[in-house]
Structures are given as structure tokens and as C-alpha cells.
mmCIF file of C-alpha atoms in Angstrom:
data_model
loop_
_atom_site.group_PDB
_atom_site.id
_atom_site.type_symbol
_atom_site.label_atom_id
_atom_site.label_comp_id
_atom_site.label_asym_id
_atom_site.label_seq_id
_atom_site.Cartn_x
_atom_site.Cartn_y
_atom_site.Cartn_z
ATOM 1 C CA MET A 24 0.000 0.000 0.000
ATOM 2 C CA SER A 25 1.513 3.289 -1.009
ATOM 3 C CA GLU A 26 1.437 6.274 1.257
ATOM 4 C CA ASN A 27 -1.401 7.764 -0.686
ATOM 5 C CA GLU A 28 -3.627 4.845 -0.078
ATOM 6 C CA VAL A 29 -6.597 4.277 2.105
ATOM 7 C CA CYS A 30 -7.746 1.404 4.255
ATOM 8 C CA VAL A 31 -11.424 0.893 5.051
ATOM 9 C CA ILE A 32 -12.087 -0.686 8.437
ATOM 10 C CA VAL A 33 -15.383 -2.472 8.925
ATOM 11 C CA PRO A 34 -16.106 -3.735 12.438
ATOM 12 C CA VAL A 35 -18.325 -6.802 12.216
ATOM 13 C CA HIS A 36 -20.350 -8.614 14.829
ATOM 14 C CA ASN A 37 -22.834 -11.177 13.543
ATOM 15 C CA GLU A 38 -23.666 -9.429 10.279
ATOM 16 C CA ALA A 39 -23.797 -12.461 8.034
ATOM 17 C CA SER A 40 -26.698 -11.160 5.996
ATOM 18 C CA THR A 41 -25.137 -7.832 5.047
ATOM 19 C CA VAL A 42 -21.363 -8.055 5.344
ATOM 20 C CA ALA A 43 -20.686 -9.603 1.935
ATOM 21 C CA THR A 44 -22.662 -6.902 0.138
ATOM 22 C CA THR A 45 -21.030 -4.160 2.175
ATOM 23 C CA VAL A 46 -17.545 -5.459 1.439
ATOM 24 C CA SER A 47 -18.102 -5.905 -2.285
ATOM 25 C CA ASP A 48 -19.696 -2.442 -2.556
ATOM 26 C CA LEU A 49 -16.680 -0.953 -0.811
ATOM 27 C CA LEU A 50 -14.218 -2.824 -3.010
ATOM 28 C CA GLN A 51 -15.669 -1.135 -6.070
ATOM 29 C CA HIS A 52 -14.262 2.176 -4.858
ATOM 30 C CA PHE A 53 -11.576 1.287 -2.338
ATOM 31 C CA ALA A 54 -8.631 -1.016 -2.809
ATOM 32 C CA HIS A 55 -8.251 -2.239 0.750
ATOM 33 C CA VAL A 56 -11.004 -3.372 3.075
ATOM 34 C CA VAL A 57 -10.183 -4.796 6.485
ATOM 35 C CA CYS A 58 -12.978 -6.456 8.446
ATOM 36 C CA VAL A 59 -12.433 -6.850 12.132
ATOM 37 C CA ASP A 60 -14.603 -9.761 13.136
ATOM 38 C CA ASP A 61 -15.485 -9.176 16.760
ATOM 39 C CA GLY A 62 -16.327 -12.679 17.919
ATOM 40 C CA SER A 63 -19.094 -13.395 15.421
ATOM 41 C CA ARG A 64 -20.736 -16.785 15.602
ATOM 42 C CA ASP A 65 -22.622 -16.718 12.339
ATOM 43 C CA GLY A 66 -19.800 -17.129 9.863
ATOM 44 C CA SER A 67 -19.444 -13.420 9.087
ATOM 45 C CA ALA A 68 -15.655 -13.765 8.946
ATOM 46 C CA ASP A 69 -15.758 -16.293 6.119
ATOM 47 C CA LEU A 70 -18.306 -14.293 4.170
ATOM 48 C CA ALA A 71 -16.193 -11.167 4.487
ATOM 49 C CA ARG A 72 -13.094 -12.993 3.354
ATOM 50 C CA ALA A 73 -14.900 -14.536 0.407
ATOM 51 C CA ALA A 74 -16.127 -11.092 -0.610
ATOM 52 C CA GLY A 75 -12.534 -9.894 -0.737
ATOM 53 C CA ALA A 76 -11.743 -8.366 2.657
ATOM 54 C CA THR A 77 -8.747 -9.002 4.860
ATOM 55 C CA VAL A 78 -10.134 -10.328 8.124
ATOM 56 C CA LEU A 79 -8.754 -9.842 11.607
ATOM 57 C CA ARG A 80 -10.580 -12.010 14.059
ATOM 58 C CA HIS A 81 -11.216 -11.333 17.734
ATOM 59 C CA VAL A 82 -11.872 -14.801 19.066
ATOM 60 C CA VAL A 83 -13.878 -13.290 21.919
ATOM 61 C CA ASN A 84 -16.267 -10.356 21.525
ATOM 62 C CA GLN A 85 -14.675 -7.130 22.787
ATOM 63 C CA GLY A 86 -16.947 -4.360 21.552
ATOM 64 C CA GLN A 87 -16.958 -2.080 18.534
ATOM 65 C CA GLY A 88 -14.406 0.347 19.962
ATOM 66 C CA ALA A 89 -11.932 -2.457 20.553
ATOM 67 C CA ALA A 90 -12.576 -3.783 17.049
ATOM 68 C CA LEU A 91 -11.792 -0.400 15.529
ATOM 69 C CA ARG A 92 -8.677 -0.070 17.644
ATOM 70 C CA THR A 93 -7.503 -3.443 16.351
ATOM 71 C CA GLY A 94 -8.099 -2.177 12.825
ATOM 72 C CA PHE A 95 -6.117 0.973 13.583
ATOM 73 C CA ASP A 96 -3.213 -1.028 15.021
ATOM 74 C CA HIS A 97 -3.174 -3.207 11.915
ATOM 75 C CA VAL A 98 -3.001 -0.159 9.679
ATOM 76 C CA LEU A 99 -0.193 1.384 11.748
ATOM 77 C CA ARG A 100 1.852 -1.804 12.079
ATOM 78 C CA HIS A 101 1.453 -3.419 8.684
ATOM 79 C CA THR A 102 0.623 -0.651 6.240
ATOM 80 C CA SER A 103 1.633 2.894 5.432
ATOM 81 C CA ALA A 104 -1.875 4.065 4.552
ATOM 82 C CA ALA A 105 -2.406 7.781 4.954
ATOM 83 C CA TYR A 106 -6.122 7.548 5.709
ATOM 84 C CA VAL A 107 -8.532 5.162 7.354
ATOM 85 C CA VAL A 108 -12.287 5.042 6.718
ATOM 86 C CA THR A 109 -14.519 3.460 9.356
ATOM 87 C CA PHE A 110 -17.702 2.022 7.873
ATOM 88 C CA ASP A 111 -20.566 0.007 9.380
ATOM 89 C CA ALA A 112 -21.325 -3.492 8.142
ATOM 90 C CA ASP A 113 -25.102 -3.319 8.385
ATOM 91 C CA GLY A 114 -25.975 -1.300 5.311
ATOM 92 C CA GLN A 115 -26.720 1.988 7.017
ATOM 93 C CA HIS A 116 -23.934 3.860 5.252
ATOM 94 C CA LEU A 117 -23.408 4.738 1.622
ATOM 95 C CA VAL A 118 -20.094 4.122 -0.090
ATOM 96 C CA GLU A 119 -20.575 7.341 -2.047
ATOM 97 C CA ASP A 120 -20.594 9.293 1.235
ATOM 98 C CA ALA A 121 -17.340 7.629 2.272
ATOM 99 C CA ARG A 122 -15.740 8.564 -1.030
ATOM 100 C CA ARG A 123 -16.847 12.152 -0.710
ATOM 101 C CA MET A 124 -15.603 12.391 2.878
ATOM 102 C CA LEU A 125 -12.201 11.064 1.851
ATOM 103 C CA GLU A 126 -11.900 13.653 -0.895
ATOM 104 C CA ARG A 127 -12.842 16.313 1.598
ATOM 105 C CA ALA A 128 -10.143 15.088 3.981
ATOM 106 C CA ARG A 129 -7.530 15.381 1.259
ATOM 107 C CA ALA A 130 -8.775 18.697 -0.128
ATOM 108 C CA ALA A 131 -9.136 20.380 3.254
ATOM 109 C CA ASN A 132 -6.092 18.596 4.685
ATOM 110 C CA VAL A 133 -7.848 17.687 7.916
ATOM 111 C CA ASP A 134 -7.234 14.807 10.293
ATOM 112 C CA VAL A 135 -10.832 13.844 10.901
ATOM 113 C CA VAL A 136 -13.980 13.955 8.800
ATOM 114 C CA LEU A 137 -17.120 13.223 10.777
ATOM 115 C CA ALA A 138 -20.449 12.335 9.236
ATOM 116 C CA SER A 139 -23.715 13.992 10.171
ATOM 117 C CA ARG A 140 -27.079 12.534 9.392
ATOM 118 C CA PHE A 141 -28.807 15.582 10.856
ATOM 119 C CA THR A 142 -27.365 17.994 8.322
ATOM 120 C CA GLY A 143 -27.766 15.261 5.730
ATOM 121 C CA THR A 144 -30.585 12.772 5.299
ATOM 122 C CA THR A 145 -32.105 10.005 7.312
ATOM 123 C CA GLU A 146 -34.421 7.375 5.974
ATOM 124 C CA GLN A 147 -36.991 5.799 8.285
ATOM 125 C CA MET A 148 -35.247 6.771 11.472
ATOM 126 C CA PRO A 149 -37.235 5.760 14.555
ATOM 127 C CA HIS A 150 -38.490 8.777 16.554
ATOM 128 C CA LEU A 151 -37.194 7.760 19.951
ATOM 129 C CA ARG A 152 -33.759 7.037 18.509
ATOM 130 C CA GLU A 153 -33.688 10.516 17.009
ATOM 131 C CA LEU A 154 -34.602 12.135 20.335
ATOM 132 C CA ILE A 155 -31.910 10.278 22.182
ATOM 133 C CA LEU A 156 -29.248 10.978 19.579
ATOM 134 C CA ARG A 157 -30.051 14.679 19.491
ATOM 135 C CA ALA A 158 -29.751 14.802 23.281
ATOM 136 C CA ALA A 159 -26.434 13.002 22.964
ATOM 137 C CA VAL A 160 -25.290 15.645 20.510
ATOM 138 C CA ARG A 161 -26.081 18.435 22.970
ATOM 139 C CA PHE A 162 -24.218 16.575 25.701
ATOM 140 C CA THR A 163 -21.180 16.011 23.510
ATOM 141 C CA ARG A 164 -21.041 19.608 22.347
ATOM 142 C CA MET A 165 -20.888 20.683 25.969
ATOM 143 C CA THR A 166 -18.313 18.160 27.107
ATOM 144 C CA SER A 167 -15.963 17.824 24.159
ATOM 145 C CA ARG A 168 -15.924 21.395 22.876
ATOM 146 C CA LEU A 169 -16.676 20.148 19.374
ATOM 147 C CA GLU A 170 -19.016 21.861 16.952
ATOM 148 C CA VAL A 171 -20.761 18.707 15.792
ATOM 149 C CA THR A 172 -24.286 17.813 14.858
ATOM 150 C CA ASP A 173 -24.115 14.005 14.986
ATOM 151 C CA THR A 174 -22.134 12.155 17.602
ATOM 152 C CA HIS A 175 -22.768 8.500 17.046
ATOM 153 C CA ASN A 176 -22.094 8.003 13.398
ATOM 154 C CA GLY A 177 -19.890 5.039 12.536
ATOM 155 C CA LEU A 178 -18.773 6.561 9.237
ATOM 156 C CA ARG A 179 -15.554 8.526 9.656
ATOM 157 C CA VAL A 180 -12.357 9.370 7.867
ATOM 158 C CA LEU A 181 -9.259 9.481 10.044
ATOM 159 C CA SER A 182 -5.734 10.425 9.057
ATOM 160 C CA ARG A 183 -2.777 8.324 10.097
ATOM 161 C CA ARG A 184 -1.886 10.992 12.622
ATOM 162 C CA ALA A 185 -5.397 10.790 14.084
ATOM 163 C CA ILE A 186 -5.281 7.057 14.676
ATOM 164 C CA GLN A 187 -1.812 7.362 16.172
ATOM 165 C CA ARG A 188 -3.082 9.833 18.726
ATOM 166 C CA ILE A 189 -6.479 8.405 19.604
ATOM 167 C CA ASP A 190 -6.444 5.593 22.147
ATOM 168 C CA LEU A 191 -9.794 3.816 22.376
ATOM 169 C CA ARG A 192 -10.403 1.929 25.581
ATOM 170 C CA MET A 193 -14.082 2.342 26.331
ATOM 171 C CA PRO A 194 -16.302 -0.724 26.342
ATOM 172 C CA ARG A 195 -19.197 -1.316 23.973
ATOM 173 C CA MET A 196 -20.433 1.811 22.205
ATOM 174 C CA ALA A 197 -19.092 4.476 24.537
ATOM 175 C CA TYR A 198 -15.990 4.550 22.322
ATOM 176 C CA ALA A 199 -17.779 6.963 19.990
ATOM 177 C CA SER A 200 -17.860 9.618 22.691
ATOM 178 C CA GLU A 201 -14.314 8.737 23.681
ATOM 179 C CA LEU A 202 -13.167 9.287 20.109
ATOM 180 C CA LEU A 203 -14.797 12.696 19.847
ATOM 181 C CA ASP A 204 -13.503 13.761 23.247
ATOM 182 C CA ALA A 205 -9.972 12.930 22.114
ATOM 183 C CA ILE A 206 -9.986 15.136 19.011
ATOM 184 C CA VAL A 207 -9.388 18.555 20.514
ATOM 185 C CA PRO A 208 -6.845 17.531 23.193
ATOM 186 C CA ALA A 209 -4.879 15.583 20.572
ATOM 187 C CA GLY A 210 -4.571 18.685 18.437
ATOM 188 C CA LEU A 211 -6.441 17.209 15.482
ATOM 189 C CA THR A 212 -8.333 19.183 12.851
ATOM 190 C CA TYR A 213 -11.816 18.109 11.881
ATOM 191 C CA VAL A 214 -14.753 18.913 9.647
ATOM 192 C CA GLU A 215 -18.244 17.530 9.378
ATOM 193 C CA GLU A 216 -19.907 16.295 6.212
ATOM 194 C CA PRO A 217 -23.650 15.693 5.640
ATOM 195 C CA VAL A 218 -24.431 12.069 4.843
ATOM 196 C CA THR A 219 -27.361 9.732 4.442
ATOM 197 C CA VAL A 220 -28.141 7.068 7.028
ATOM 198 C CA ILE A 221 -30.633 4.405 6.058
ATOM 199 C CA TYR A 222 -32.617 2.539 8.672
ATOM 200 C CA THR A 223 -33.743 -0.743 7.261
ATOM 201 C CA ASP A 224 -35.884 -3.211 9.188
ATOM 202 C CA TYR A 225 -32.736 -5.266 9.606
ATOM 203 C CA SER A 226 -30.601 -2.511 11.064
ATOM 204 C CA ARG A 227 -33.374 -1.239 13.278
ATOM 205 C CA ALA A 228 -33.992 -4.672 14.722
ATOM 206 C CA LYS A 229 -30.339 -5.269 15.235
ATOM 207 C CA GLY A 230 -29.195 -1.844 16.353
ATOM 208 C CA GLN A 231 -28.420 -0.704 19.839
ATOM 209 C CA ARG A 232 -31.199 -0.505 22.356
ATOM 210 C CA ASN A 233 -32.058 3.073 23.258
ATOM 211 C CA SER A 234 -31.460 2.242 26.916
ATOM 212 C CA ASN A 235 -27.795 1.825 26.072
ATOM 213 C CA ALA A 236 -27.543 5.605 26.266
ATOM 214 C CA PHE A 237 -27.609 5.236 30.033
ATOM 215 C CA ASN A 238 -24.763 2.746 29.917
ATOM 216 C CA ILE A 239 -22.703 5.084 27.776
ATOM 217 C CA LEU A 240 -23.182 7.981 30.182
ATOM 218 C CA PHE A 241 -22.243 5.767 33.108
ATOM 219 C CA ASP A 242 -19.108 4.545 31.320
ATOM 220 C CA LEU A 243 -18.091 8.107 30.508
ATOM 221 C CA ALA A 244 -18.538 9.152 34.133
ATOM 222 C CA LEU A 245 -16.400 6.256 35.312
ATOM 223 C CA LEU A 246 -13.725 7.152 32.783
ATOM 224 C CA ARG A 247 -13.476 10.647 34.210
ATOM 225 C CA LEU A 248 -13.256 9.320 37.778
ATOM 226 C CA ARG A 249 -10.705 6.615 37.223
ATOM 227 C CA ALA A 250 -7.009 7.324 37.015
ATOM 228 C CA THR A 251 -5.610 5.965 33.781
ATOM 229 C CA PRO A 252 -3.850 2.698 34.461
ATOM 230 C CA MET B 9 -22.057 12.892 65.880
ATOM 231 C CA ILE B 10 -18.417 12.012 65.437
ATOM 232 C CA ILE B 11 -19.565 8.790 63.854
ATOM 233 C CA LYS B 12 -21.303 10.659 61.042
ATOM 234 C CA ILE B 13 -18.090 12.443 60.136
ATOM 235 C CA LEU B 14 -16.112 9.204 60.323
ATOM 236 C CA LEU B 15 -18.533 7.258 58.175
ATOM 237 C CA ILE B 16 -18.838 9.899 55.479
ATOM 238 C CA THR B 17 -15.080 10.313 55.382
ATOM 239 C CA ALA B 18 -14.658 6.544 55.176
ATOM 240 C CA ALA B 19 -17.192 6.268 52.349
ATOM 241 C CA LEU B 20 -15.479 8.954 50.294
ATOM 242 C CA GLY B 21 -12.050 7.625 51.199
ATOM 243 C CA VAL B 22 -12.939 4.152 49.989
ATOM 244 C CA THR B 23 -14.113 5.521 46.640
ATOM 245 C CA VAL B 24 -10.956 7.560 46.178
ATOM 246 C CA LEU B 25 -8.688 4.690 47.203
ATOM 247 C CA VAL B 26 -10.231 2.304 44.754
ATOM 248 C CA LEU B 27 -10.632 4.545 41.749
ATOM 249 C CA ARG B 28 -7.362 6.380 41.912
ATOM 250 C CA GLU B 29 -4.866 3.550 42.151
ATOM 251 C CA LYS B 30 -2.587 4.139 39.197
ATOM 252 C CA VAL B 31 -0.466 1.045 39.370
ATOM 253 C CA PRO B 32 -2.233 -2.071 40.546
ATOM 254 C CA GLY B 33 -0.313 -3.569 43.423
ATOM 255 C CA GLN B 34 1.299 -0.358 44.592
ATOM 256 C CA ARG B 35 -0.736 -0.470 47.750
ATOM 257 C CA GLU B 36 -0.524 -4.205 48.223
ATOM 258 C CA ALA B 37 1.442 -3.940 51.452
ATOM 259 C CA SER B 38 -0.953 -1.417 52.973
ATOM 260 C CA ARG B 39 -3.921 -3.564 52.025
ATOM 261 C CA ARG B 40 -2.384 -6.641 53.594
ATOM 262 C CA ALA B 41 -1.478 -4.744 56.740
ATOM 263 C CA ALA B 42 -5.016 -3.405 56.965
ATOM 264 C CA GLY B 43 -6.347 -6.921 56.527
ATOM 265 C CA LEU B 44 -4.193 -8.240 59.336
ATOM 266 C CA LEU B 45 -5.230 -5.354 61.533
ATOM 267 C CA LEU B 46 -8.858 -6.174 60.835
ATOM 268 C CA VAL B 47 -8.286 -9.766 61.912
ATOM 269 C CA VAL B 48 -6.644 -8.643 65.136
ATOM 270 C CA VAL B 49 -9.449 -6.190 65.877
ATOM 271 C CA ALA B 50 -12.034 -8.870 65.149
ATOM 272 C CA ILE B 51 -10.397 -11.319 67.555
ATOM 273 C CA ILE B 52 -10.244 -8.674 70.274
ATOM 274 C CA ALA B 53 -13.899 -7.765 69.704
ATOM 275 C CA VAL B 54 -14.875 -11.416 70.017
ATOM 276 C CA LEU B 55 -12.875 -11.940 73.210
ATOM 277 C CA TRP B 56 -13.962 -8.667 74.854
ATOM 278 C CA PRO B 57 -17.306 -7.665 73.343
ATOM 279 C CA GLU B 58 -17.789 -4.904 75.884
ATOM 280 C CA LEU B 59 -14.910 -3.074 74.191
ATOM 281 C CA THR B 60 -17.058 -2.579 71.106
ATOM 282 C CA THR B 61 -19.596 -0.777 73.267
ATOM 283 C CA THR B 62 -16.874 1.414 74.717
ATOM 284 C CA ALA B 63 -15.587 2.267 71.281
ATOM 285 C CA ALA B 64 -19.120 2.872 70.034
ATOM 286 C CA ASN B 65 -19.931 5.278 72.846
ATOM 287 C CA ALA B 66 -16.719 7.158 72.180
ATOM 288 C CA VAL B 67 -17.922 8.101 68.714
ATOM 289 C CA GLY B 68 -21.575 8.681 69.552
ATOM 290 C CA VAL B 69 -23.094 5.298 68.748
ATOM 291 C CA GLY B 70 -25.349 3.571 71.297
ATOM 292 C CA ARG B 71 -24.498 -0.094 70.831
ATOM 293 C CA GLY B 72 -21.293 -1.964 70.034
ATOM 294 C CA THR B 73 -23.044 -4.166 67.498
ATOM 295 C CA ASP B 74 -24.227 -1.097 65.619
ATOM 296 C CA LEU B 75 -20.634 0.075 65.315
ATOM 297 C CA VAL B 76 -19.604 -3.341 64.070
ATOM 298 C CA LEU B 77 -22.386 -3.158 61.500
ATOM 299 C CA TYR B 78 -21.232 0.233 60.248
ATOM 300 C CA LEU B 79 -17.706 -1.065 59.963
ATOM 301 C CA LEU B 80 -18.968 -4.072 58.029
ATOM 302 C CA VAL B 81 -20.720 -1.811 55.528
ATOM 303 C CA ILE B 82 -17.552 0.197 54.916
ATOM 304 C CA VAL B 83 -15.368 -2.879 54.566
ATOM 305 C CA PHE B 84 -17.871 -4.529 52.253
ATOM 306 C CA ALA B 85 -18.158 -1.441 50.068
ATOM 307 C CA TYR B 86 -14.395 -1.284 49.707
ATOM 308 C CA SER B 87 -14.192 -4.976 48.933
ATOM 309 C CA ALA B 88 -16.926 -4.799 46.281
ATOM 310 C CA LEU B 89 -15.411 -1.743 44.595
ATOM 311 C CA ALA B 90 -11.906 -3.187 44.630
ATOM 312 C CA THR B 91 -13.150 -6.419 43.071
ATOM 313 C CA ALA B 92 -15.036 -4.542 40.356
ATOM 314 C CA GLN B 93 -11.886 -2.562 39.626
ATOM 315 C CA LYS B 94 -9.836 -5.738 39.394
ATOM 316 C CA ILE B 95 -12.312 -7.237 36.961
ATOM 317 C CA HIS B 96 -12.157 -4.073 34.857
ATOM 318 C CA ARG B 97 -8.397 -4.378 34.601
ATOM 319 C CA LEU B 98 -8.624 -8.041 33.717
ATOM 320 C CA GLN B 99 -11.109 -7.303 30.950
ATOM 321 C CA HIS B 100 -8.690 -4.775 29.540
ATOM 322 C CA ASP B 101 -5.920 -7.379 29.633
ATOM 323 C CA ILE B 102 -8.161 -9.803 27.751
ATOM 324 C CA THR B 103 -8.843 -7.179 25.110
ATOM 325 C CA VAL B 104 -5.137 -6.582 24.636
ATOM 326 C CA LEU B 105 -4.510 -10.313 24.246
ATOM 327 C CA THR B 106 -7.443 -10.802 21.866
ATOM 328 C CA ARG B 107 -6.113 -7.938 19.788
ATOM 329 C CA GLU B 108 -2.580 -9.300 19.613
ATOM 330 C CA LEU B 109 -3.936 -12.650 18.508
ATOM 331 C CA ALA B 110 -6.104 -11.024 15.825
ATOM 332 C CA LEU B 111 -3.207 -8.914 14.548
ATOM 333 C CA SER B 112 -0.792 -11.817 14.344
ATOM 334 C CA ARG B 113 -3.203 -14.037 12.383
ATOM 335 C CA PRO B 114 -4.722 -11.966 9.587
ATOM 336 C CA ILE B 115 -6.884 -13.875 7.116
ATOM 337 C CA LEU B 116 -6.171 -12.726 3.592
ATOM 338 C CA PRO B 117 -8.906 -12.495 0.945
ATOM 339 C CA GLY B 118 -7.487 -15.496 -0.877
ATOM 340 C CA GLY B 119 -7.957 -17.512 2.274
ATOM 341 C CA GLU B 120 -4.276 -18.001 3.078
ATOM 342 C CA ARG B 121 -3.260 -17.501 6.653
ATOM 343 C CA PRO B 122 0.348 -16.452 6.957
ATOM 344 C CA PRO B 123 2.172 -18.130 9.846
ATOM 345 C CA LEU B 124 2.000 -16.397 13.206
ATOM 346 C CA ARG B 125 3.944 -13.266 12.700
ATOM 347 C CA PRO B 126 6.099 -11.717 15.399
ATOM 348 C CA GLU B 127 5.586 -8.077 16.308
ATOM 349 C CA GLY B 128 6.740 -6.054 13.342
ATOM 350 C CA PRO B 129 8.025 -2.478 13.278
ATOM 351 C CA VAL B 130 5.363 0.073 14.137
ATOM 352 C CA GLU B 131 5.724 1.940 10.865
ATOM 353 C CA SER B 132 6.224 -0.406 7.960
ATOM 354 C CA SER B 133 6.990 0.932 4.540
ATOM 355 C CA VAL B 134 5.885 -2.265 2.817
ATOM 356 C CA HIS B 135 2.290 -3.351 2.932
ATOM 357 C CA ARG B 136 2.323 -7.062 3.515
ATOM 358 C CA ASP B 137 -1.070 -7.938 2.166
#
């Protein structure tokens, strides 16, 4: 991989019905797709490999943040890619949005491009989910000093410098807040890009429970209280 | 009245002690000493129960058994928090190990699995895909 190249990281946990399509769609526009299989038990790893991805397998489920971190470490250790794209396996994201965000990263020379469904488009988003996410956005704007409009979007572009400086340790889905909180202190530049997020019956059934918001807040509070080991 | 101050201080102190330990094991000796002290105090309290009442009265508690109960709550809270903390650290260790295993056994699109690779240089100029 030359220094101009890009690696797409797709964290996967039991997404057998969508991962192959996601990987092959990505491979039409990106040369390198790495799936981090986070302890799936439905054969997702094999499907991803067959579709053309490199697969890194967590033998035990560790959470999406840990899966991304593994992807980042792979990129840093074994490649010289200049940019990383994080992309969900469940069909909620559009490859076209990822392409556009990458071009924006290069053109604007920023470390981080975040995606916003609220300045973009959502399709069939459940009401309660929208309420909770918008509240999360207000919370994050207050605590992380970021001017963002969407805080839990799995589609991101990160420069090599960004993944070197961001250390994800939070369990489950709280990593998303951890990532945003790390941007300003790490001295990274960022922009936000409007994107489309599609809620299919599949992704709605499979997605996080709304009550997980409480868990995320609790985890964040504990993070602030604990000394870093 | 004194007891209220002592208990609140103890409750806060326990929280601070558990959450702020930077290097696990740095306070091992103090913990062991405290444990031994607890055993000694317990034996004394069993042999001379009236001493618990004396101690209780000194801090504004009516009965010795009540004081023992308060002490039990504090010790239990510390023990529960310390165990939760230990589990948290262990989970992190498991994550690190799971990650190392995943990184050393990548599965390539063609299906080949290269042999277990040792830790390579952090910045590699050749993409070994």
C-alpha cells in the first residue's frame, strides 16, 4: 500500500446477511477493506473474506471500539496508509458518502472527517432514537468542545496521525464519545460532512437498544473518575 | 455525631482509594497490613465484646453491634469496589490479548493464513497484504 492509499475498516459482529454486500460495494471504490470480526458466531468472517476483505478475528467479543482499535493497530503496524475510513457493516452507510468524505479530507487537509445525518438525510429513522441521539449531541457539544451535529455516526475518515493519537479503551459503544472527546486535546483538525443514514428493518432490529444511552453515560462518568492505568 | 463524620469520610475515602490507584499492586502492602489489623481487631472484639460498646460510645453510637455493623458496611463497600476494579483491569488485559492474537493471524482475501507473525516495526513501509 503506497502512502497515498486508504484502508477501510469495517467492524463486524454477527452481520452475516449484510457483510458480503457491504464489502463488495466498498471494493468497487476502495482497494483495501479490512474487516475486524469481533467474535461473530454466524460465519461473518468467512463471508467477508470470500467477498474480498482481509479479516482480523477477535476470538472473543470485545466491543466495537476495541474492534476499531484493532483495525487501527493493523493499519499502523502493517501498512503505510495515509487515511482510514470506518464504515458500518449493516448497510446503514453509503459508499458514495465515504468517497466524498475522503476527498474532503484530502482537499481540506484535515485529520478527521465526521459524518452527520442531521445535516444530511435520514431514511426511516425511529423517533425515539432521534430524540436520544439529538440529546447526545447536545451533551457532547458541551463536554468535548466540538461543533458537531451528529455524535454517534460510525462513518468517519481518520488520518494516520489521528489514529496514532487516539487511544480507544471504552467498552461497547461508549468509544464513539471517547473518540470525539480525544480530538481537541490531541490537536487534530476536523470537519463535518452531511451524509445519508438508512434505517432498514434489519438494522433497526439489530441496532443498539435506546437504553444503552444510560450505559454510555455511566461509562463516561467512570472514565473521568478513574485514574488511567 | 463524630460517627457521622467518620462514616462519610470513610465512604469517600474508599471511593478515592479504589478509583485512583494508578499502578495495581502499589498499595498491596498497605492492604495486607489493613487486613491483618482487621483480623486482630475482630479477635479482640470477640474476646472482649464490651470493648465494642466502649468504642461505640466514644464516637456517639449507642451499641457496640451497631458500630460493628457500620464497619462491616464500609469494609464490604471497599471490597466490592476493589473487586469490580480488578475485573475491569482483567477485561482490559483480555482485550489486549485478543487484539494481539487477531493482529498476528490476519486472514487474507485469498484464504491463506500467513504463519503467526512476530511483532513487526510500528511503521512499515511495505504493505504485507
